[in-house]
Coordinates of N, CA and C and ligand atoms in Angstrom, one line a residue:
M1 N 110.5 72.4 78.7 CA 109.9 73.8 78.7 C 108.8 73.9 79.8
S2 N 108.6 75.0 80.3 CA 107.6 75.2 81.3 C 106.2 75.2 80.8
S3 N 105.3 74.9 81.6 CA 103.9 75.1 81.1 C 103.1 76.0 82.1
Y4 N 102.4 76.8 81.4 CA 101.7 77.9 82.1 C 100.2 78.0 81.7
I5 N 99.4 78.7 82.5 CA 98.0 79.0 82.1 C 97.9 80.5 82.2
D6 N 97.3 81.2 81.2 CA 97.0 82.6 81.3 C 95.5 82.6 81.7
T7 N 95.2 83.0 82.9 CA 93.9 82.9 83.4 C 93.0 84.1 83.1
H8 N 93.6 85.1 82.3 CA 92.8 86.3 82.1 C 93.4 87.0 80.9
A9 N 92.8 86.9 79.7 CA 93.2 87.6 78.5 C 92.1 87.9 77.6
H10 N 92.0 89.2 77.2 CA 90.9 89.7 76.3 C 91.4 89.6 74.8
L11 N 91.8 88.4 74.4 CA 92.4 88.3 73.0 C 91.4 88.5 71.9
Y12 N 90.1 88.6 72.3 CA 89.1 88.8 71.2 C 88.9 90.3 70.9
L13 N 89.6 91.2 71.6 CA 89.4 92.6 71.4 C 90.1 93.1 70.0
P14 N 89.7 94.2 69.5 CA 90.2 94.7 68.2 C 91.7 94.8 68.1
E15 N 92.3 95.0 69.3 CA 93.8 95.2 69.3 C 94.5 94.0 68.7
F16 N 93.8 92.8 68.6 CA 94.4 91.6 68.1 C 93.8 91.2 66.7
D17 N 93.0 92.1 66.1 CA 92.4 91.8 64.8 C 93.4 91.4 63.7
S18 N 94.5 92.0 63.7 CA 95.4 91.8 62.6 C 96.3 90.5 62.8
D19 N 96.4 90.0 64.0 CA 97.4 88.9 64.2 C 96.9 87.9 65.3
R20 N 95.6 87.8 65.5 CA 95.1 87.0 66.6 C 95.6 85.6 66.6
D21 N 95.5 84.9 65.5 CA 96.0 83.5 65.4 C 97.4 83.4 65.8
N22 N 98.3 84.3 65.3 CA 99.7 84.3 65.7 C 99.9 84.5 67.2
V23 N 99.1 85.3 67.8 CA 99.2 85.6 69.2 C 99.0 84.3 70.0
V24 N 97.9 83.6 69.6 CA 97.6 82.4 70.3 C 98.7 81.3 70.1
E25 N 99.1 81.2 68.8 CA 100.1 80.2 68.5 C 101.5 80.5 69.2
A26 N 101.8 81.8 69.3 CA 103.1 82.2 69.9 C 103.0 81.8 71.4
A27 N 101.9 82.0 72.0 CA 101.7 81.7 73.4 C 101.8 80.1 73.6
V28 N 101.1 79.4 72.8 CA 101.2 77.9 72.9 C 102.6 77.4 72.7
N29 N 103.3 78.0 71.8 CA 104.7 77.6 71.5 C 105.6 77.9 72.7
L30 N 105.3 78.9 73.5 CA 106.1 79.2 74.7 C 105.6 78.4 76.0
G31 N 104.6 77.5 75.8 CA 104.2 76.7 76.9 C 103.0 77.1 77.6
I32 N 102.3 78.2 77.1 CA 101.0 78.6 77.7 C 99.9 77.7 77.0
G33 N 99.6 76.7 77.7 CA 98.7 75.7 77.2 C 97.3 76.0 77.2
K34 N 96.8 76.9 78.1 CA 95.4 77.3 78.1 C 95.3 78.8 78.4
I35 N 94.3 79.4 77.8 CA 94.0 80.8 78.0 C 92.6 81.0 78.3
F36 N 92.3 81.6 79.4 CA 90.9 81.9 79.8 C 90.5 83.3 79.4
L37 N 89.3 83.4 78.8 CA 88.8 84.7 78.2 C 87.7 85.3 79.0
P38 N 87.9 86.4 79.7 CA 86.8 87.0 80.5 C 86.0 87.9 79.6
N39 N 84.7 87.8 79.8 CA 83.8 88.6 78.9 C 83.8 90.0 79.5
I40 N 83.3 91.0 78.6 CA 83.2 92.4 79.1 C 81.7 92.7 79.1
D41 N 81.0 92.6 78.0 CA 79.5 92.9 78.0 C 79.0 92.3 76.7
S42 N 77.7 92.6 76.4 CA 77.0 91.9 75.3 C 77.7 92.1 73.9
S43 N 78.5 93.2 73.8 CA 79.2 93.5 72.6 C 80.4 92.6 72.3
S44 N 80.9 91.9 73.4 CA 82.1 91.1 73.2 C 81.8 89.6 73.1
I45 N 80.6 89.2 73.4 CA 80.3 87.8 73.5 C 80.6 87.0 72.2
E46 N 80.1 87.5 71.1 CA 80.3 86.8 69.8 C 81.7 86.6 69.5
K47 N 82.5 87.6 69.6 CA 83.9 87.5 69.2 C 84.7 86.6 70.2
M48 N 84.3 86.7 71.4 CA 85.0 85.8 72.4 C 84.7 84.3 72.1
N49 N 83.4 84.0 71.8 CA 83.0 82.6 71.6 C 83.6 82.1 70.3
Q50 N 83.7 83.0 69.3 CA 84.4 82.6 68.0 C 85.8 82.2 68.3
L51 N 86.5 82.9 69.1 CA 87.9 82.6 69.4 C 88.0 81.3 70.1
A52 N 87.1 81.1 71.1 CA 87.1 79.8 71.9 C 86.9 78.6 71.0
E53 N 86.0 78.8 70.0 CA 85.6 77.7 69.1 C 86.8 77.5 68.1
R54 N 87.5 78.5 67.8 CA 88.7 78.3 66.8 C 89.8 77.6 67.5
F55 N 90.0 77.7 68.8 CA 91.0 77.1 69.5 C 90.5 76.2 70.7
P56 N 89.8 75.1 70.3 CA 89.3 74.3 71.4 C 90.4 73.6 72.2
G57 N 90.2 73.5 73.5 CA 91.3 72.9 74.4 C 92.4 73.9 74.7
I58 N 92.3 75.1 74.1 CA 93.3 76.1 74.4 C 92.6 77.4 75.0
C59 N 91.6 77.9 74.2 CA 90.9 79.1 74.7 C 89.5 78.8 75.3
Y60 N 89.3 79.3 76.5 CA 88.1 78.9 77.2 C 87.3 80.2 77.6
P61 N 86.0 80.3 77.2 CA 85.3 81.5 77.5 C 84.7 81.6 78.9
M62 N 84.5 82.8 79.4 CA 83.8 83.0 80.7 C 82.7 84.0 80.4
M63 N 81.7 84.0 81.3 CA 80.5 84.9 81.1 C 80.2 85.8 82.2
G64 N 80.2 87.1 81.9 CA 79.8 88.1 83.0 C 79.7 89.5 82.4
L65 N 79.5 90.4 83.2 CA 79.4 91.9 82.9 C 80.4 92.6 83.6
H66 N 81.3 93.2 82.9 CA 82.4 94.0 83.5 C 81.9 95.3 84.2
P67 N 82.4 95.6 85.4 CA 81.9 96.8 86.1 C 81.9 98.1 85.4
T68 N 82.9 98.3 84.5 CA 82.9 99.6 83.7 C 81.8 99.5 82.6
S69 N 81.2 98.4 82.4 CA 80.1 98.3 81.4 C 78.8 98.4 82.1
V70 N 78.7 98.6 83.4 CA 77.4 98.7 84.1 C 76.9 100.1 83.9
K71 N 75.8 100.3 83.1 CA 75.3 101.6 82.8 C 73.7 101.5 83.1
E72 N 73.0 102.5 82.5 CA 71.5 102.5 82.7 C 70.9 101.1 82.4
N73 N 71.4 100.5 81.3 CA 70.8 99.2 80.8 C 71.4 98.0 81.4
Y74 N 71.9 98.1 82.7 CA 72.6 96.9 83.2 C 71.7 95.7 83.4
E75 N 70.4 95.9 83.6 CA 69.5 94.7 83.8 C 69.4 94.0 82.5
E76 N 69.3 94.7 81.4 CA 69.2 94.1 80.1 C 70.5 93.3 79.9
E77 N 71.6 93.9 80.2 CA 72.9 93.2 80.0 C 73.0 91.9 80.9
L78 N 72.5 92.0 82.1 CA 72.5 90.8 83.0 C 71.6 89.7 82.5
N79 N 70.5 90.1 81.9 CA 69.6 89.1 81.3 C 70.3 88.3 80.2
R80 N 71.1 89.0 79.4 CA 71.9 88.4 78.4 C 72.9 87.4 79.0
V81 N 73.6 87.8 80.1 CA 74.5 86.9 80.8 C 73.8 85.6 81.2
V82 N 72.6 85.8 81.8 CA 71.8 84.6 82.3 C 71.4 83.7 81.1
Q83 N 71.0 84.3 80.0 CA 70.6 83.6 78.8 C 71.8 82.8 78.3
E84 N 73.0 83.4 78.2 CA 74.2 82.7 77.7 C 74.5 81.5 78.6
L85 N 74.4 81.7 79.9 CA 74.8 80.6 80.8 C 73.9 79.4 80.6
K86 N 72.6 79.6 80.1 CA 71.7 78.5 79.9 C 72.0 77.8 78.6
I87 N 72.6 78.4 77.6 CA 72.8 77.8 76.3 C 74.2 77.4 76.0
H88 N 75.2 77.8 76.8 CA 76.5 77.6 76.4 C 77.4 77.2 77.6
R89 N 78.5 76.4 77.3 CA 79.3 76.1 78.5 C 80.4 77.2 78.7
Y90 N 80.3 77.8 79.8 CA 81.3 78.8 80.2 C 82.0 78.3 81.5
Y91 N 83.3 78.7 81.7 CA 84.2 78.2 82.7 C 84.3 79.0 83.9
A92 N 83.7 80.2 83.9 CA 83.7 81.0 85.1 C 82.7 82.1 84.9
I93 N 82.3 82.8 86.0 CA 81.5 84.0 85.9 C 82.5 85.2 85.9
G94 N 82.4 86.1 84.9 CA 83.3 87.2 85.0 C 83.6 87.8 83.6
E95 N 84.3 89.0 83.6 CA 84.7 89.5 84.9 C 83.6 90.4 85.5
T96 N 83.5 90.4 86.8 CA 82.6 91.2 87.5 C 83.3 91.9 88.6
G97 N 82.6 92.8 89.4 CA 83.2 93.5 90.5 C 82.8 94.9 90.6
I98 N 83.7 95.7 91.2 CA 83.3 97.1 91.3 C 84.6 97.9 91.0
D99 N 84.4 99.0 90.1 CA 85.5 99.8 89.7 C 85.2 101.3 90.0
L100 N 85.9 101.8 91.0 CA 85.6 103.2 91.4 C 86.7 104.1 90.9
Y101 N 87.5 103.6 90.1 CA 88.6 104.4 89.5 C 88.2 105.2 88.3
W102 N 87.5 104.5 87.4 CA 87.2 105.2 86.1 C 86.0 106.1 86.3
D103 N 84.9 105.6 87.0 CA 83.7 106.4 87.0 C 82.8 105.9 88.1
K104 N 82.4 106.8 89.0 CA 81.6 106.4 90.1 C 80.0 106.5 89.9
T105 N 79.7 107.0 88.7 CA 78.3 107.3 88.4 C 77.3 106.2 88.8
F106 N 77.7 105.0 88.4 CA 76.9 103.8 88.6 C 77.3 102.9 89.7
F107 N 77.9 103.5 90.7 CA 78.4 102.8 91.9 C 77.3 101.8 92.4
H108 N 76.1 102.3 92.7 CA 75.1 101.5 93.2 C 74.7 100.4 92.3
E109 N 74.6 100.6 91.0 CA 74.3 99.6 90.0 C 75.4 98.6 89.9
Q110 N 76.6 99.0 90.0 CA 77.8 98.1 90.0 C 77.7 97.1 91.1
G111 N 77.3 97.5 92.3 CA 77.1 96.7 93.4 C 76.0 95.6 93.2
L112 N 74.9 96.1 92.6 CA 73.8 95.2 92.3 C 74.1 94.2 91.3
A113 N 74.8 94.6 90.2 CA 75.3 93.7 89.2 C 76.3 92.7 89.7
F114 N 77.1 93.1 90.6 CA 78.1 92.2 91.2 C 77.4 91.2 92.0
T115 N 76.5 91.6 92.9 CA 75.8 90.6 93.7 C 75.0 89.6 92.9
R116 N 74.4 90.1 91.8 CA 73.7 89.2 91.0 C 74.6 88.1 90.3
Q117 N 75.8 88.6 90.0 CA 76.7 87.6 89.4 C 77.3 86.7 90.4
L118 N 77.5 87.1 91.6 CA 77.9 86.2 92.7 C 76.8 85.1 92.9
D119 N 75.5 85.5 92.8 CA 74.5 84.5 92.9 C 74.6 83.5 91.7
L120 N 74.9 84.0 90.5 CA 75.1 83.1 89.4 C 76.2 82.1 89.6
S121 N 77.3 82.6 90.2 CA 78.5 81.8 90.5 C 78.1 80.6 91.5
V122 N 77.2 81.0 92.5 CA 76.7 79.9 93.4 C 75.8 79.0 92.7
E123 N 74.9 79.5 91.9 CA 73.9 78.7 91.2 C 74.6 77.7 90.2
Y124 N 75.5 78.2 89.4 CA 76.2 77.3 88.4 C 77.4 76.6 88.9
R125 N 77.8 76.9 90.2 CA 79.0 76.3 90.8 C 80.2 76.6 89.9
L126 N 80.3 77.8 89.5 CA 81.4 78.3 88.7 C 82.3 79.2 89.5
P127 N 83.6 79.2 89.3 CA 84.4 80.3 89.9 C 84.0 81.7 89.4
V128 N 84.3 82.7 90.2 CA 84.0 84.0 89.8 C 85.3 84.9 89.8
I129 N 85.4 85.7 88.7 CA 86.6 86.5 88.5 C 86.2 87.9 88.9
I130 N 86.9 88.4 89.9 CA 86.6 89.7 90.5 C 87.6 90.8 90.1
H131 N 87.0 91.8 89.6 CA 87.7 93.0 89.2 C 87.5 94.1 90.4
A132 N 88.6 94.3 91.1 CA 88.4 95.3 92.3 C 89.4 96.4 92.1
R133 N 88.8 97.6 91.7 CA 89.7 98.7 91.5 C 89.2 99.9 92.4
E134 N 90.1 100.2 93.4 CA 89.7 101.2 94.4 C 88.4 100.8 95.1
S135 N 88.2 99.5 95.3 CA 86.9 99.1 95.8 C 87.0 97.9 96.8
F136 N 88.2 97.6 97.3 CA 88.3 96.4 98.2 C 87.3 96.4 99.3
H137 N 87.2 97.6 99.9 CA 86.3 97.7 101.1 C 84.9 97.3 100.7
E138 N 84.4 97.9 99.6 CA 83.0 97.6 99.1 C 82.8 96.1 98.8
I139 N 83.8 95.6 98.1 CA 83.7 94.2 97.6 C 83.8 93.2 98.8
L140 N 84.7 93.5 99.7 CA 84.8 92.6 100.9 C 83.5 92.6 101.7
E141 N 82.9 93.8 101.8 CA 81.7 93.9 102.5 C 80.6 93.0 101.9
I142 N 80.5 93.0 100.6 CA 79.5 92.2 99.9 C 79.8 90.7 100.0
L143 N 81.1 90.4 99.9 CA 81.5 89.0 100.0 C 81.3 88.4 101.4
E144 N 81.3 89.2 102.4 CA 81.0 88.7 103.8 C 79.7 88.0 103.8
G145 N 78.7 88.5 103.0 CA 77.4 87.9 103.0 C 77.4 86.5 102.3
Y146 N 78.5 86.2 101.7 CA 78.5 84.9 100.9 C 79.4 83.9 101.6
R147 N 79.9 84.2 102.8 CA 80.9 83.3 103.5 C 80.5 81.9 103.5
S148 N 79.2 81.6 103.7 CA 78.8 80.2 103.8 C 78.4 79.5 102.5
K149 N 78.6 80.3 101.4 CA 78.1 79.7 100.1 C 79.1 79.0 99.3
G150 N 80.3 78.9 99.8 CA 81.3 78.2 99.0 C 81.8 78.8 97.7
L151 N 81.8 80.1 97.7 CA 82.4 80.9 96.6 C 83.8 80.5 96.4
K152 N 84.3 80.5 95.1 CA 85.7 80.4 94.8 C 86.0 81.2 93.6
G153 N 87.2 81.5 93.4 CA 87.5 82.3 92.2 C 88.8 83.0 92.3
I154 N 88.9 84.1 91.6 CA 90.2 84.9 91.4 C 90.0 86.3 91.7
F155 N 90.8 87.0 92.5 CA 90.9 88.4 92.5 C 91.8 88.8 91.4
H156 N 91.2 89.2 90.3 CA 92.0 89.6 89.1 C 92.8 90.8 89.3
A157 N 94.1 90.8 88.7 CA 95.0 92.0 88.8 C 95.1 92.5 90.3
F158 N 95.3 91.6 91.2 CA 95.3 91.9 92.6 C 96.4 93.0 92.9
T159 N 96.0 94.0 93.7 CA 96.9 95.1 94.0 C 96.8 95.4 95.5
G160 N 96.1 94.6 96.3 CA 95.9 94.9 97.7 C 97.1 94.7 98.6
S161 N 96.9 94.9 99.9 CA 98.0 94.7 100.9 C 98.0 93.3 101.3
V162 N 99.1 92.9 102.1 CA 99.2 91.6 102.6 C 97.9 91.2 103.4
E163 N 97.4 92.2 104.2 CA 96.3 92.0 105.0 C 95.0 91.6 104.2
I164 N 94.8 92.4 103.1 CA 93.7 92.1 102.2 C 93.9 90.8 101.5
A165 N 95.1 90.5 101.1 CA 95.4 89.2 100.5 C 95.0 88.1 101.4
E166 N 95.4 88.1 102.6 CA 95.1 87.1 103.5 C 93.6 86.9 103.7
K167 N 92.9 88.0 103.7 CA 91.4 88.0 103.9 C 90.8 87.3 102.7
V168 N 91.1 87.7 101.5 CA 90.5 87.2 100.3 C 90.8 85.7 100.1
I169 N 92.0 85.3 100.5 CA 92.4 83.9 100.5 C 91.5 83.1 101.5
S170 N 91.3 83.7 102.6 CA 90.5 83.0 103.6 C 89.0 82.8 103.1
M171 N 88.6 83.6 102.2 CA 87.3 83.6 101.6 C 87.2 82.6 100.4
G172 N 88.3 82.0 100.1 CA 88.3 81.0 99.0 C 88.8 81.4 97.7
F173 N 89.5 82.6 97.7 CA 90.0 83.1 96.4 C 91.5 83.0 96.2
K174 N 91.9 82.9 94.9 CA 93.3 83.0 94.5 C 93.6 84.4 94.1
L175 N 94.9 84.8 94.1 CA 95.3 86.1 93.7 C 95.7 86.0 92.2
G176 N 95.2 86.8 91.3 CA 95.6 86.8 89.9 C 96.8 87.8 89.8
I177 N 97.9 87.2 89.5 CA 99.2 88.0 89.4 C 99.6 88.2 88.0
G178 N 99.9 89.4 87.6 CA 100.3 89.7 86.2 C 101.4 90.7 86.1
G179 N 101.3 91.5 85.1 CA 102.4 92.5 84.8 C 102.7 93.4 85.9
I180 N 101.8 93.7 86.8 CA 102.0 94.7 87.8 C 103.1 94.2 88.8
V181 N 103.3 92.9 88.9 CA 104.4 92.4 89.8 C 105.8 92.8 89.3
T182 N 105.9 93.1 88.0 CA 107.2 93.5 87.4 C 107.4 95.0 87.5
Y183 N 106.5 95.8 88.0 CA 106.7 97.2 88.0 C 107.5 97.6 89.3
K184 N 108.3 98.7 89.1 CA 109.2 99.1 90.1 C 108.6 99.4 91.5
K185 N 107.5 100.1 91.5 CA 106.9 100.6 92.8 C 105.9 99.6 93.4
S186 N 105.7 98.4 92.7 CA 104.7 97.5 93.2 C 105.0 97.0 94.6
I187 N 103.9 96.8 95.4 CA 104.0 96.2 96.7 C 103.8 94.7 96.6
L188 N 103.5 94.2 95.4 CA 103.2 92.8 95.2 C 104.3 91.8 95.6
P189 N 105.6 92.2 95.4 CA 106.6 91.2 95.9 C 106.4 90.9 97.3
D190 N 106.1 91.9 98.2 CA 105.9 91.6 99.6 C 104.7 90.7 99.8
V191 N 103.6 91.0 99.0 CA 102.4 90.2 99.2 C 102.6 88.7 98.8
V192 N 103.3 88.5 97.6 CA 103.4 87.1 97.2 C 104.4 86.3 98.1
R193 N 105.4 87.0 98.7 CA 106.3 86.4 99.6 C 105.5 85.9 100.8
E194 N 104.5 86.6 101.2 CA 103.6 86.2 102.4 C 102.7 85.1 102.0
T195 N 102.1 85.2 100.8 CA 101.0 84.3 100.5 C 101.5 82.9 99.9
G196 N 102.6 83.0 99.2 CA 103.2 81.8 98.6 C 102.5 81.5 97.3
L197 N 103.1 80.6 96.5 CA 102.6 80.2 95.2 C 101.2 79.5 95.3
E198 N 101.0 78.8 96.4 CA 99.8 78.0 96.6 C 98.5 78.9 96.4
N199 N 98.6 80.2 96.5 CA 97.4 81.0 96.4 C 97.4 81.9 95.2
I200 N 98.3 81.6 94.2 CA 98.4 82.5 93.1 C 98.1 81.8 91.8
V201 N 97.5 82.5 90.9 CA 97.4 82.1 89.5 C 98.0 83.2 88.6
L202 N 98.5 82.8 87.4 CA 99.1 83.8 86.5 C 98.0 84.3 85.6
E203 N 98.2 85.6 85.1 CA 97.3 86.2 84.2 C 98.0 87.3 83.5
T204 N 97.6 87.7 82.2 CA 98.2 88.8 81.6 C 97.2 90.0 81.5
D205 N 95.9 89.8 81.5 CA 95.0 90.9 81.2 C 95.2 91.5 79.8
S206 N 95.8 90.7 78.9 CA 96.0 91.3 77.6 C 94.8 91.9 77.0
P207 N 94.8 93.0 76.3 CA 96.1 93.8 75.9 C 96.6 94.8 76.9
Y208 N 96.1 94.7 78.2 CA 96.5 95.7 79.2 C 97.6 95.2 80.1
L209 N 98.0 96.1 81.0 CA 99.0 95.7 82.1 C 100.2 94.9 81.6
T210 N 100.8 95.4 80.6 CA 102.0 94.7 80.0 C 103.2 94.7 81.0
P211 N 103.8 93.5 81.1 CA 104.9 93.5 82.0 C 106.2 94.2 81.5
V212 N 107.1 94.5 82.4 CA 108.4 94.9 82.0 C 109.0 93.7 81.3
P213 N 109.8 93.8 80.2 CA 110.3 94.9 79.5 C 109.5 95.5 78.4
F214 N 108.2 95.1 78.3 CA 107.4 95.6 77.2 C 106.4 96.7 77.6
K215 N 106.4 97.1 78.9 CA 105.5 98.1 79.4 C 105.3 99.2 78.5
G216 N 104.0 99.6 78.3 CA 103.7 100.7 77.3 C 103.3 100.1 76.0
K217 N 103.6 98.9 75.7 CA 103.2 98.3 74.4 C 102.0 97.4 74.7
R218 N 101.4 96.8 73.6 CA 100.3 95.9 73.8 C 100.8 94.6 74.5
N219 N 100.0 94.1 75.4 CA 100.3 92.9 76.2 C 99.7 91.7 75.4
E220 N 100.3 90.5 75.5 CA 99.8 89.3 74.9 C 100.2 88.1 75.8
S221 N 99.5 87.0 75.6 CA 99.6 85.9 76.5 C 101.0 85.3 76.6
A222 N 101.8 85.4 75.5 CA 103.2 84.9 75.5 C 104.0 85.5 76.6
Y223 N 103.6 86.7 77.0 CA 104.4 87.4 78.1 C 104.2 86.9 79.5
I224 N 103.4 85.9 79.6 CA 103.2 85.1 80.9 C 104.6 84.7 81.4
S225 N 105.5 84.4 80.4 CA 106.8 83.9 80.8 C 107.6 85.0 81.6
Y226 N 107.4 86.2 81.3 CA 108.1 87.3 82.0 C 107.5 87.5 83.4
I227 N 106.2 87.2 83.5 CA 105.6 87.3 84.9 C 106.1 86.2 85.7
A228 N 106.2 85.0 85.1 CA 106.7 83.8 85.9 C 108.1 84.0 86.3
E229 N 109.0 84.5 85.4 CA 110.4 84.8 85.7 C 110.5 85.8 86.9
S230 N 109.6 86.8 86.9 CA 109.7 87.8 87.9 C 109.3 87.2 89.2
L231 N 108.2 86.4 89.2 CA 107.8 85.7 90.5 C 108.9 84.7 91.0
A232 N 109.5 84.1 90.1 CA 110.6 83.1 90.4 C 111.7 83.9 91.2
M233 N 112.1 85.0 90.6 CA 113.1 85.9 91.3 C 112.7 86.3 92.7
I234 N 111.5 86.7 92.8 CA 111.0 87.2 94.1 C 110.9 86.1 95.1
L235 N 110.5 84.9 94.7 CA 110.3 83.8 95.6 C 111.5 82.9 95.7
N236 N 112.6 83.3 95.0 CA 113.8 82.5 95.0 C 113.6 81.0 94.6
T237 N 112.8 80.9 93.5 CA 112.6 79.5 93.0 C 112.7 79.6 91.5
S238 N 112.3 78.5 90.7 CA 112.5 78.5 89.3 C 111.1 78.8 88.6
A239 N 111.2 79.3 87.4 CA 110.0 79.6 86.6 C 109.2 78.3 86.4
E240 N 109.9 77.1 86.3 CA 109.3 75.8 86.2 C 108.3 75.6 87.4
E241 N 108.9 75.9 88.5 CA 108.1 75.7 89.8 C 106.9 76.6 89.8
V242 N 107.1 77.9 89.4 CA 106.0 78.8 89.3 C 104.9 78.3 88.4
G243 N 105.4 77.8 87.2 CA 104.4 77.2 86.3 C 103.7 76.0 86.8
R244 N 104.4 75.1 87.5 CA 103.8 73.9 87.9 C 102.7 74.2 88.9
I245 N 103.0 75.0 89.9 CA 102.0 75.2 91.0 C 100.9 76.1 90.5
T246 N 101.2 77.2 89.8 CA 100.1 78.0 89.4 C 99.2 77.3 88.3
T247 N 99.7 76.5 87.5 CA 98.9 75.7 86.6 C 98.0 74.7 87.3
H248 N 98.6 74.1 88.3 CA 97.7 73.2 89.2 C 96.6 74.0 89.8
N249 N 96.9 75.2 90.3 CA 95.8 76.0 91.0 C 94.7 76.4 90.0
A250 N 95.2 76.8 88.8 CA 94.2 77.2 87.8 C 93.3 76.0 87.3
L251 N 93.9 74.8 87.1 CA 93.2 73.7 86.6 C 92.1 73.3 87.7
Q252 N 92.6 73.3 89.0 CA 91.7 73.0 90.0 C 90.5 73.9 90.1
L253 N 90.7 75.2 89.8 CA 89.7 76.2 89.9 C 88.7 76.1 88.7
F254 N 89.2 76.0 87.5 CA 88.4 76.1 86.3 C 87.9 74.7 85.8
Q255 N 88.5 73.6 86.2 CA 88.1 72.3 85.8 C 87.8 72.2 84.3
P256 N 88.8 72.6 83.4 CA 88.5 72.8 82.0 C 88.2 71.4 81.3
D257 N 88.7 70.3 81.9 CA 88.5 69.0 81.2 C 87.2 68.3 81.7
N258 N 86.5 69.0 82.6 CA 85.3 68.4 83.1 C 84.1 68.8 82.2
H259 N 83.7 68.0 81.3 CA 82.7 68.4 80.3 C 81.2 68.2 80.9
A260 N 81.0 68.9 82.0 CA 79.7 68.8 82.6 C 78.6 69.5 81.8
Ligands
ZN1 ZN1 90.1 92.0 82.3

């Protein structure tokens, strides 16, 4: 059986309240050995950490402030992120970034919060999980200022062009590929053919971005296998190979067995 890592799943959200344990166990039974949990804001920390503690060696928490949660009180929220990093082991900063799709009201603050979290990524030597929605230009401009700082991480739910993909890879990032690659109008097949598996990690973004054939329903980590199958078709290889290389990439990035 193949082995995979889901590098991005919000399994602590209420969508999973009725069957959370089953969702994790179903994923493990299908070969998804590790699941990384991106934080959203102060309201999600406790449930995320509870899940990570319930499934040690399987579920790993990350710490950050999601761009759509950046509001008037973003400094207070960031202080909590800083506090958490001092008292708890987290495996990445995130998710962070800029989202100009849902709401542009706090665009300026989103940029400040993103920059602050990039600084934390440098300080703690942790990978950073970047959420870029209609904001590649703004994000790349900020990242230019970090070229010499050794940033690494994932562009989560990557949807950019081949050109943008090559740019973010040159800056030390992997592309997070999930359900979108299975959608009919996606340009991702062309992107992944150019970049190759060496620059890709798998993710679901559960409960969102559900792959075909379950599009429209709740997403869960077990569906990684559909994403891997889709990538295998596009790249003319096997799902096993997709699993092997993307798992290696994810382990190298997150170092989950390094108990520093
Ligand atoms: Zn997410």
